[in-house]
Short mmCIF file of C-alpha atoms in Angstrom, two decimals:
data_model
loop_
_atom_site.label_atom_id
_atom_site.label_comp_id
_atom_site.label_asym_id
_atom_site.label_seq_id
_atom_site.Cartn_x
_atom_site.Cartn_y
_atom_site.Cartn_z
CA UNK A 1 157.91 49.67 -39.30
CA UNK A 2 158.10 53.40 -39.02
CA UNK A 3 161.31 53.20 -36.51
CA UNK A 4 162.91 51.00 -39.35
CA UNK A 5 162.20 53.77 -41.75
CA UNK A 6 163.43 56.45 -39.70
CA UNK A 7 166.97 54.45 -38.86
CA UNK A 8 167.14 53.77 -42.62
CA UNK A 9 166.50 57.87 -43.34
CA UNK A 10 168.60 58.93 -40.74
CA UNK A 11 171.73 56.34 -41.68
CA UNK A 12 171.47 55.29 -44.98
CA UNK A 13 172.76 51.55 -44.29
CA UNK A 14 169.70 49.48 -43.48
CA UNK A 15 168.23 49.29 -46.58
CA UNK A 16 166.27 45.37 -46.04
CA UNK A 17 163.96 44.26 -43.18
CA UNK A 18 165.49 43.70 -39.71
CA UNK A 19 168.06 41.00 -39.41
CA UNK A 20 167.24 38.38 -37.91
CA UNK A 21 167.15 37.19 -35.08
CA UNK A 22 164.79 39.73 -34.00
CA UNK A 23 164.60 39.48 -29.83
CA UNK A 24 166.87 40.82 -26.75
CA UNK A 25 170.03 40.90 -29.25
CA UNK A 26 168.95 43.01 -31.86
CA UNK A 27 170.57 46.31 -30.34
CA UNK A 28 173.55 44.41 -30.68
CA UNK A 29 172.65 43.35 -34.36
CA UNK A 30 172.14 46.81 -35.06
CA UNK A 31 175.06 47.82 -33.74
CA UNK A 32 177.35 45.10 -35.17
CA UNK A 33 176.42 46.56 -39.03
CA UNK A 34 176.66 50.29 -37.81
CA UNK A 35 178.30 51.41 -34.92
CA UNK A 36 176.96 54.73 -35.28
CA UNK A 37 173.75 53.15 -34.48
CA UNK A 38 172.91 54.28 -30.63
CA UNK A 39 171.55 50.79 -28.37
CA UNK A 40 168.11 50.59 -28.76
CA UNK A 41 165.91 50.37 -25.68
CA UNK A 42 163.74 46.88 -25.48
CA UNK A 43 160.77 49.03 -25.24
CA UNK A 44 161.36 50.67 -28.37
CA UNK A 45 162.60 47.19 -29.59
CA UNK A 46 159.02 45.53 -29.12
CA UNK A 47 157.11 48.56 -30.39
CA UNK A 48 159.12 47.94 -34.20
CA UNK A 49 158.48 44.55 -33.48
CA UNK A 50 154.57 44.95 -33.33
CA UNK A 51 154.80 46.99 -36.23
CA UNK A 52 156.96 44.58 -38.44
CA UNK A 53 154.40 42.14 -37.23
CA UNK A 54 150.86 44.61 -37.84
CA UNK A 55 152.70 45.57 -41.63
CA UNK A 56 153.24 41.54 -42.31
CA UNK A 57 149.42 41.02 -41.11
CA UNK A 58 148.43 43.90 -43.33
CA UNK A 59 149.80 43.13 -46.06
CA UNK A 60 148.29 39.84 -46.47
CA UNK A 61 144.90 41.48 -45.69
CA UNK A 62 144.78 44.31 -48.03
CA UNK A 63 143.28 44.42 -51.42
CA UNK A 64 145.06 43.54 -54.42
CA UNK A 65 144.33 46.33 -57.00
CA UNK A 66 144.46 45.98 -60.87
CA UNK A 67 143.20 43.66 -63.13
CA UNK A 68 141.05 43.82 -66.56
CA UNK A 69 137.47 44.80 -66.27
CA UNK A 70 135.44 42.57 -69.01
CA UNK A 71 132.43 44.52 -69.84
CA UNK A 72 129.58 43.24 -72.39
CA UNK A 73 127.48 45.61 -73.64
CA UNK A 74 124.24 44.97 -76.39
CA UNK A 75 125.35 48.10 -78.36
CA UNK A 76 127.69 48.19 -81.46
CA UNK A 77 129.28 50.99 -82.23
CA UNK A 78 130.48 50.71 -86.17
CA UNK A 79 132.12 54.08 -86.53
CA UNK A 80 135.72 53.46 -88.03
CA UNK A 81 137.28 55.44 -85.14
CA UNK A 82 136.49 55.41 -81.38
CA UNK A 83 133.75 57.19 -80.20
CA UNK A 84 134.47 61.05 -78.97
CA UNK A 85 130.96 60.72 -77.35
CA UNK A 86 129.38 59.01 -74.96
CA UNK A 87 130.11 56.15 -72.41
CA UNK A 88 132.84 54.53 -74.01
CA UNK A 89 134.54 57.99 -74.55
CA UNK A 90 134.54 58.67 -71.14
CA UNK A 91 136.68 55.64 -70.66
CA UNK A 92 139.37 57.82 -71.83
CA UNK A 93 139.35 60.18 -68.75
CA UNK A 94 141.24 57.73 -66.66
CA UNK A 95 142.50 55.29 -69.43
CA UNK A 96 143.72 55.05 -73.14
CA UNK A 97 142.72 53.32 -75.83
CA UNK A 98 144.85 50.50 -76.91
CA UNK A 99 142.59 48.31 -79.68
CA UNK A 100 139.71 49.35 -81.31
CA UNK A 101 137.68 47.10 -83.25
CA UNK A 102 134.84 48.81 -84.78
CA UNK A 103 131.31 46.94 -83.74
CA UNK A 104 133.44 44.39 -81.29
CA UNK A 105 135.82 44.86 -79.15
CA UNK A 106 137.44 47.90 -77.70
CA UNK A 107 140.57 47.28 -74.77
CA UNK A 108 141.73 50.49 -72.92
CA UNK A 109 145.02 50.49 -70.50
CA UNK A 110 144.87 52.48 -67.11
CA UNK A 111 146.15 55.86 -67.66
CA UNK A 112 149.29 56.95 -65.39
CA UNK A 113 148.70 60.80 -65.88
CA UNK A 114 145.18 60.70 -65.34
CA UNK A 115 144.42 64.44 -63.79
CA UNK A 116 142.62 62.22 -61.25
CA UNK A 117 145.58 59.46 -60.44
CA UNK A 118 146.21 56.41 -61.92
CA UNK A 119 142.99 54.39 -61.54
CA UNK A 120 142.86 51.34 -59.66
CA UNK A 121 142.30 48.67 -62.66
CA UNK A 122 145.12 47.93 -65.05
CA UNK A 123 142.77 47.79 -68.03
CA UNK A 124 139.24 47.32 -69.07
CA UNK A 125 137.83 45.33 -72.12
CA UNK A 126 134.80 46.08 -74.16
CA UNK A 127 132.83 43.59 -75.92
CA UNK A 128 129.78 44.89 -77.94
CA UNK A 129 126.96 43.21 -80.13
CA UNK A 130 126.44 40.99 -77.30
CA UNK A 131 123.00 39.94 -77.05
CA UNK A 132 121.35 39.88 -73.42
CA UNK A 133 121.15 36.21 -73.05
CA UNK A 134 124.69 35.53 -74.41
CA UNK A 135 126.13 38.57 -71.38
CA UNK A 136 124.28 36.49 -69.20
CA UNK A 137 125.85 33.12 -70.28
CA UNK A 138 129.48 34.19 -70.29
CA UNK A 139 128.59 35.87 -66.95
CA UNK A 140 127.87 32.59 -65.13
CA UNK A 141 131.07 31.20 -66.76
CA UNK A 142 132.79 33.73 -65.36
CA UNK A 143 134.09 34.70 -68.66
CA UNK A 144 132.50 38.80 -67.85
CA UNK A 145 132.64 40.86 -65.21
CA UNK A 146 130.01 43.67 -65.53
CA UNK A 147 127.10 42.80 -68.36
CA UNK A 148 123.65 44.62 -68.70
CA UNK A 149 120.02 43.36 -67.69
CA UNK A 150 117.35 44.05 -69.87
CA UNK A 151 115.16 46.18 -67.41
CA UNK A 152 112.12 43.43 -67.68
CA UNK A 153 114.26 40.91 -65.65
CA UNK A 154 114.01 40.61 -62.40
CA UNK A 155 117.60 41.46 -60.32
CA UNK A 156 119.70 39.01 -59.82
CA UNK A 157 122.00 38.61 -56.86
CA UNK A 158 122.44 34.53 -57.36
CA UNK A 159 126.48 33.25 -56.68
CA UNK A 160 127.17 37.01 -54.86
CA UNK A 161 126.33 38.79 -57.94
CA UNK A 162 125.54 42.67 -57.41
CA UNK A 163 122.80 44.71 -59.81
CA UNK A 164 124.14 48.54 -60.24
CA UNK A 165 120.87 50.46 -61.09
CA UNK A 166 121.31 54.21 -62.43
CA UNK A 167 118.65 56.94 -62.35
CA UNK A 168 115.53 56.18 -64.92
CA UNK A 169 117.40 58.03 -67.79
CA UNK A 170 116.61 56.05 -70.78
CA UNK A 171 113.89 57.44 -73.03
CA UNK A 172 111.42 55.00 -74.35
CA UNK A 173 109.35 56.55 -77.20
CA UNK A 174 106.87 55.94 -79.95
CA UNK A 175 108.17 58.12 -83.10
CA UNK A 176 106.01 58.15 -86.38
CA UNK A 177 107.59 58.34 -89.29
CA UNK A 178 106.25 60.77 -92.45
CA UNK A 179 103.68 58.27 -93.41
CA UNK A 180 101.45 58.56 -90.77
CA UNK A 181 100.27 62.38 -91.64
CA UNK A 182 96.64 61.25 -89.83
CA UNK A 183 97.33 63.14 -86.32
CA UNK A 184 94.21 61.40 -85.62
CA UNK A 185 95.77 58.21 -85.93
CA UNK A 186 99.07 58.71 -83.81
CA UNK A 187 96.60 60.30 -80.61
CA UNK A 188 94.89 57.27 -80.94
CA UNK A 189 97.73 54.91 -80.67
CA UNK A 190 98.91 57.36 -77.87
CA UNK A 191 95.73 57.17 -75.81
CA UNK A 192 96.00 52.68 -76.14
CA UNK A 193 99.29 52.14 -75.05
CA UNK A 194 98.42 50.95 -71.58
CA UNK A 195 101.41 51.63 -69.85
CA UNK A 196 100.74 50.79 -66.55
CA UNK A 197 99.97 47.08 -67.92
CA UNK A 198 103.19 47.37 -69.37
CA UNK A 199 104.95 48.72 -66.79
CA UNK A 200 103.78 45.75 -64.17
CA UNK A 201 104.23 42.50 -66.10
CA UNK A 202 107.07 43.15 -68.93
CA UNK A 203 109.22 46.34 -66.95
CA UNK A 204 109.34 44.60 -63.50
CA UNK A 205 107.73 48.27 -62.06
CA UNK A 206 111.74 49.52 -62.89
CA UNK A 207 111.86 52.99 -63.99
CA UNK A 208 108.71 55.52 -64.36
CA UNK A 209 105.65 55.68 -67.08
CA UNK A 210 105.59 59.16 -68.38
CA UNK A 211 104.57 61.57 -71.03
CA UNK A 212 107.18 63.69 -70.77
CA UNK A 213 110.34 63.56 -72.75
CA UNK A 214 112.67 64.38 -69.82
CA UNK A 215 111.91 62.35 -66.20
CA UNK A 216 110.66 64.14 -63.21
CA UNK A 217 114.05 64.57 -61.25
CA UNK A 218 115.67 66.64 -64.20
CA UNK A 219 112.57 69.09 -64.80
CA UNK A 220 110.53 68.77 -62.37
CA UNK A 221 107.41 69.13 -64.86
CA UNK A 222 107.04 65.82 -65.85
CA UNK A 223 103.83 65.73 -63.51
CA UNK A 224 102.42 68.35 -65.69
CA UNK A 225 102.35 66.13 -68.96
CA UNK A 226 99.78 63.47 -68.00
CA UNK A 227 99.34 60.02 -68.41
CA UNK A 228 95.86 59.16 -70.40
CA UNK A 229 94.81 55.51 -71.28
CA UNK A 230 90.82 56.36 -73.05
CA UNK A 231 90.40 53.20 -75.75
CA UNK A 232 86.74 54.93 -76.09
CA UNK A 233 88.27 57.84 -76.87
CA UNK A 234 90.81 56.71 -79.24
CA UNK A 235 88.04 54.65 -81.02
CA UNK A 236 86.14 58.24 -81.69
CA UNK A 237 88.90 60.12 -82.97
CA UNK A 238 89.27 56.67 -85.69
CA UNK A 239 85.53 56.67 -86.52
CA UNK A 240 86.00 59.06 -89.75
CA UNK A 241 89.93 58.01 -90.92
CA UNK A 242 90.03 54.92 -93.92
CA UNK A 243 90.61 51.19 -93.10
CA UNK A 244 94.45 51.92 -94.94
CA UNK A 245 95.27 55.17 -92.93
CA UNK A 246 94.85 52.97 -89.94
CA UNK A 247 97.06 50.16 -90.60
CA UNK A 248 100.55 50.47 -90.24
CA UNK A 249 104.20 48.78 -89.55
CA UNK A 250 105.97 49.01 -85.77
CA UNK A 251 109.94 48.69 -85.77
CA UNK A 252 111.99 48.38 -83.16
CA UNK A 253 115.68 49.86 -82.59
CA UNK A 254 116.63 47.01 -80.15
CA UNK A 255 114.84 43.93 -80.36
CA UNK A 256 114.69 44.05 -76.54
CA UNK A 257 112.43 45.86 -77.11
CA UNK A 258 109.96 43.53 -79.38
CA UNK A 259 107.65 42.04 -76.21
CA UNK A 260 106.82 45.64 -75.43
CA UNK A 261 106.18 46.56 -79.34
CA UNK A 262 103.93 43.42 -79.44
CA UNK A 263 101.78 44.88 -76.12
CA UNK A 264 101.46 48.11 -77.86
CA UNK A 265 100.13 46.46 -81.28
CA UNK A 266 97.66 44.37 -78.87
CA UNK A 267 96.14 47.46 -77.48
CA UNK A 268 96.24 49.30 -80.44
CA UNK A 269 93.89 46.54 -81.80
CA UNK A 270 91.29 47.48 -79.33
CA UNK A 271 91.43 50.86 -80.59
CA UNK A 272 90.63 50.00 -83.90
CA UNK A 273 94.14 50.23 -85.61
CA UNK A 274 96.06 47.20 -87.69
CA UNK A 275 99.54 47.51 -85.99
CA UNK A 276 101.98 45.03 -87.74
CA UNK A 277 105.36 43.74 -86.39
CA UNK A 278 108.09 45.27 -88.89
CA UNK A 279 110.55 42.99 -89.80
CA UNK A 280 114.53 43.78 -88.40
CA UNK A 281 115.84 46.96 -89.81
CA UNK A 282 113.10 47.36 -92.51
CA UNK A 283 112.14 51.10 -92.66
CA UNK A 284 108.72 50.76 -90.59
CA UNK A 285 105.79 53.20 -90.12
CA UNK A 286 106.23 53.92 -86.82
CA UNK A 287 108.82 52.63 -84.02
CA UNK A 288 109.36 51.83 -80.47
CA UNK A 289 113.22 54.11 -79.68
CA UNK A 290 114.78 54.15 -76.90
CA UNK A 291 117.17 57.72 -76.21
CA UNK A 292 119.63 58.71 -73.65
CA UNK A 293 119.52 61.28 -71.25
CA UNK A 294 122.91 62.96 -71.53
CA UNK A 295 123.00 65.88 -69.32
CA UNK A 296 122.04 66.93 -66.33
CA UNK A 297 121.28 69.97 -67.37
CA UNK A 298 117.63 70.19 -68.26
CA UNK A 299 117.90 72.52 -71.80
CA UNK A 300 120.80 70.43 -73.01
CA UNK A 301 118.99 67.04 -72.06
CA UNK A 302 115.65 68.21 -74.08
CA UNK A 303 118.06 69.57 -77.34
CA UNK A 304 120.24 66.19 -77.29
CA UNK A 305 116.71 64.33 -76.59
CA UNK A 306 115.11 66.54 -79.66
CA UNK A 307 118.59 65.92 -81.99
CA UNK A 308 118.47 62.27 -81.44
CA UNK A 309 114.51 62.09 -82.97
CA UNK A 310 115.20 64.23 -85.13
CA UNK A 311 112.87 66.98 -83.75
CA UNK A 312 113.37 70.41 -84.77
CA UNK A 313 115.83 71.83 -81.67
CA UNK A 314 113.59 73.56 -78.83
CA UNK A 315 115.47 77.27 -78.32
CA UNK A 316 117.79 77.78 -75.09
CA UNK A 317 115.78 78.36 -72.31
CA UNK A 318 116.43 79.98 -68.84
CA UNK A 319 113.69 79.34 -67.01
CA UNK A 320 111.45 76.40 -65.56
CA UNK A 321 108.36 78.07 -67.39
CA UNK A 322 110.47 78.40 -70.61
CA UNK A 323 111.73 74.85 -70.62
CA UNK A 324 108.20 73.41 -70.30
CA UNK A 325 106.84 75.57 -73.28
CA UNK A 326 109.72 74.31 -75.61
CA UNK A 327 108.95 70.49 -74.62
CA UNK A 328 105.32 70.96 -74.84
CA UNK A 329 105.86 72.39 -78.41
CA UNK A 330 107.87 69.26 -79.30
CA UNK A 331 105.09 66.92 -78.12
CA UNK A 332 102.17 68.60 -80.04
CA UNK A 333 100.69 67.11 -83.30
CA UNK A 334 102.23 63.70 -81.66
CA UNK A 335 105.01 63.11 -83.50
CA UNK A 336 106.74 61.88 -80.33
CA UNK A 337 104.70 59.60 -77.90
CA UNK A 338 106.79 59.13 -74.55
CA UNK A 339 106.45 55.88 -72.74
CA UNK A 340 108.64 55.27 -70.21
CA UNK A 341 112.04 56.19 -68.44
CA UNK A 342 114.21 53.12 -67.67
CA UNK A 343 117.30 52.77 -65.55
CA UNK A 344 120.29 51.16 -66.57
CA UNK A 345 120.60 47.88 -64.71
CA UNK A 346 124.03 46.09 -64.65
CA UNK A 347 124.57 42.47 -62.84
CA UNK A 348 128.30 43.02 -61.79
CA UNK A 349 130.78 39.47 -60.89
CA UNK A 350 131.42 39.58 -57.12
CA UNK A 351 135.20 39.66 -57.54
CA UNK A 352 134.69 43.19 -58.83
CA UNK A 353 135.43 45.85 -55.98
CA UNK A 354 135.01 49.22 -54.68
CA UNK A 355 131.68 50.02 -56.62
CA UNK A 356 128.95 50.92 -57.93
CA UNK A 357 130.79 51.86 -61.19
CA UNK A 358 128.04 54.33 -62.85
CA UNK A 359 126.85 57.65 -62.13
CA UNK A 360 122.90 58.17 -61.51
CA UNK A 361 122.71 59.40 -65.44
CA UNK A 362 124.09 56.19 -66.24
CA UNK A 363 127.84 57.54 -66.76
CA UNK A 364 130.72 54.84 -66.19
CA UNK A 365 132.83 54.98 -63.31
CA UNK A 366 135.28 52.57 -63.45
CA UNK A 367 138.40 54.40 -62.44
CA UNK A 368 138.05 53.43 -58.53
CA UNK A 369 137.58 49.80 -59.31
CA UNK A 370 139.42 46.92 -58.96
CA UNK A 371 139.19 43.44 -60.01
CA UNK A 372 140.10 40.95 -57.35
CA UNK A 373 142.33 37.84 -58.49
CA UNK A 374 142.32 34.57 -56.41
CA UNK A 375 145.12 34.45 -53.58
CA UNK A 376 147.66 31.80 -53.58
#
């Protein structure tokens, strides 16, 4: 193959494949459309011969790069225009945005000027709203490619499928609303929770319990925030607050969620508190929120972490001893009970290649993937 290339450089007239027949006579064929063309030795002869024959091989071998990624994702994002934040605007590092519809679909095209190179897919489609057992269904049909698993199902790997697990960077939360002014009450609540129950039987062990608002591998303090389950305890600090102060409403923000919410309102029961399910979307006393990590910088995770609860934002801080003063100040009074930090788990179709397509903070990677179609 490469002698073909360097007789085509050198005389500009072979511009196809070798003419057949290809054998002891194709100096002569060679010679017949150019006689500029020197004779060819037969040694040289079988060496372009192997390599017409090693491309051919090759070529039927190699991967066949492009196709659409179908994603399904449980979030909706409603805003009017596409996101300039967050995973779906990182899309736009390797790709464009061709279609957005706002809460449902969202279809990007592979970019040719990426700074990075044209990435390997042609395109990748969005679907969001999608609950977790409807990903799963269309999954299975083969109708998705990449969907998410609720981090309380076990991993699947049934018909080939692959489970992409990121870094525990989701932050699972208890956040009291204005309500519950009682700091008495939300200690107690924090001292039920019995996370380790939860974290066996409903989280699968994925992820880490914790106090701390950011996970051990970003500030290396989490240890320092510890974990206390004391029902005795909680049941003293309750023994002087009012039958009313003590019941209130639980919400969730995704109603994966509710199982857990309905272990914490069990255990706060044994405390001594009425815990209630809220109804969907109704503006409850207290809810179960789950927030993203988004940097891997330690002072910019804890101010997006304190923006998103609407926390008052901890100051900039340049040191390890610093950073831990400014979290522990947004954890007094208990305004903020942390719970857990949960990984992102994806199930991914076997026919998609050249993964895993997310970063350890959860960030998607999809420009070196490829779907692969059926061969002929």
């Amino acid at each position: 193959m490469s002698l073909r290339c360097h007789v085509v450089s050198r005389w500009g007239k072979l511009k196809h494949a070798l003419p057949a027949p290809i054998g002891a006579n194709v100096g002569q064929t060679l010679s017949s459309v150019n006689p500029a063309i020197p004779a060819i030795s037969s040694r040289l002869l079988s060496l372009s011969l192997l390599l017409l024959l090693a491309a051919t091989a090759f070529s039927a071998t190699r991967p066949h790069y492009g196709g659409v990624l179908r994603v399904e994702v449980r979030e909706s994002i409603e805003t009017a225009d596409p996101p300039q934040t967050g995973r779906l605007a990182e899309l736009t590092n390797a790709f464009t945005i061709s279609e957005w519809e706002a809460g449902r679909r969202a279809v990007y095209s592979a970019d040719a000027n990426a700074a990075g190179g044209r990435p390997f897919l042609d395109g990748v489609e969005v679907h969001m709203g999608r609950p977790l057992q409807d990903q799963s269904i269309a999954l299975n049909a083969g109708k998705a490619d990449l969907v998410q698993l609720d981090p309380s199902e076990p991993q699947r790997t049934a018909g080939g499928h692959k489970a992409w697990t990121s870094g525990p960077m989701r932050l699972l939360v208890l956040l009291f609303g204005p309500r519950i002014e009682d700091p008495r009450v939300r200690e107690a609540l924090a001292l039920a929770v019995d996370r380790s129950s939860i974290h066996r039987a409903m989280l699968q062990r994925q992820g880490e319990i914790s106090s701390a608002l950011l996970p051990q591998w970003l500030s290396g303090d989490a240890f320092l925030f510890p974990v206390v389950t004391d029902v005795a305890k909680a049941r003293a600090l309750l023994a002087g607050v009012p039958a009313a102060a003590r019941t209130f409403s639980l919400g969730v923000s995704d109603p994966s969620h509710r199982p857990i919410a309905d272990r914490i309102a069990i255990n706060a029961r044994d405390a001594g508190l009425m815990v209630f399910a809220a109804p969907p979307r109704a503006n409850a006393d207290a809810r179960l929120v789950e927030v993203r990590i988004g940097s891997s910088d330690p002072a910019l995770a804890l101010s997006g972490v304190a923006s998103a609860l609407g926390l008052p934002l901890p100051p900039r801080t340049d040191s390890p001893e610093a950073l831990y003063t400014a979290e522990r100040a947004l954890l007094d009074g208990f305004r903020v009970v942390p719970l857990f930090h949960l990984p992102d788990v994806y199930e991914v179709n076997p026919r998609v290649k050249g993964g895993p397509g997310i970063s350890p903070l959860g960030e998607w990677r999809f420009e070196n993937l490829w779907v692969e179609a059926g061969r002929p």
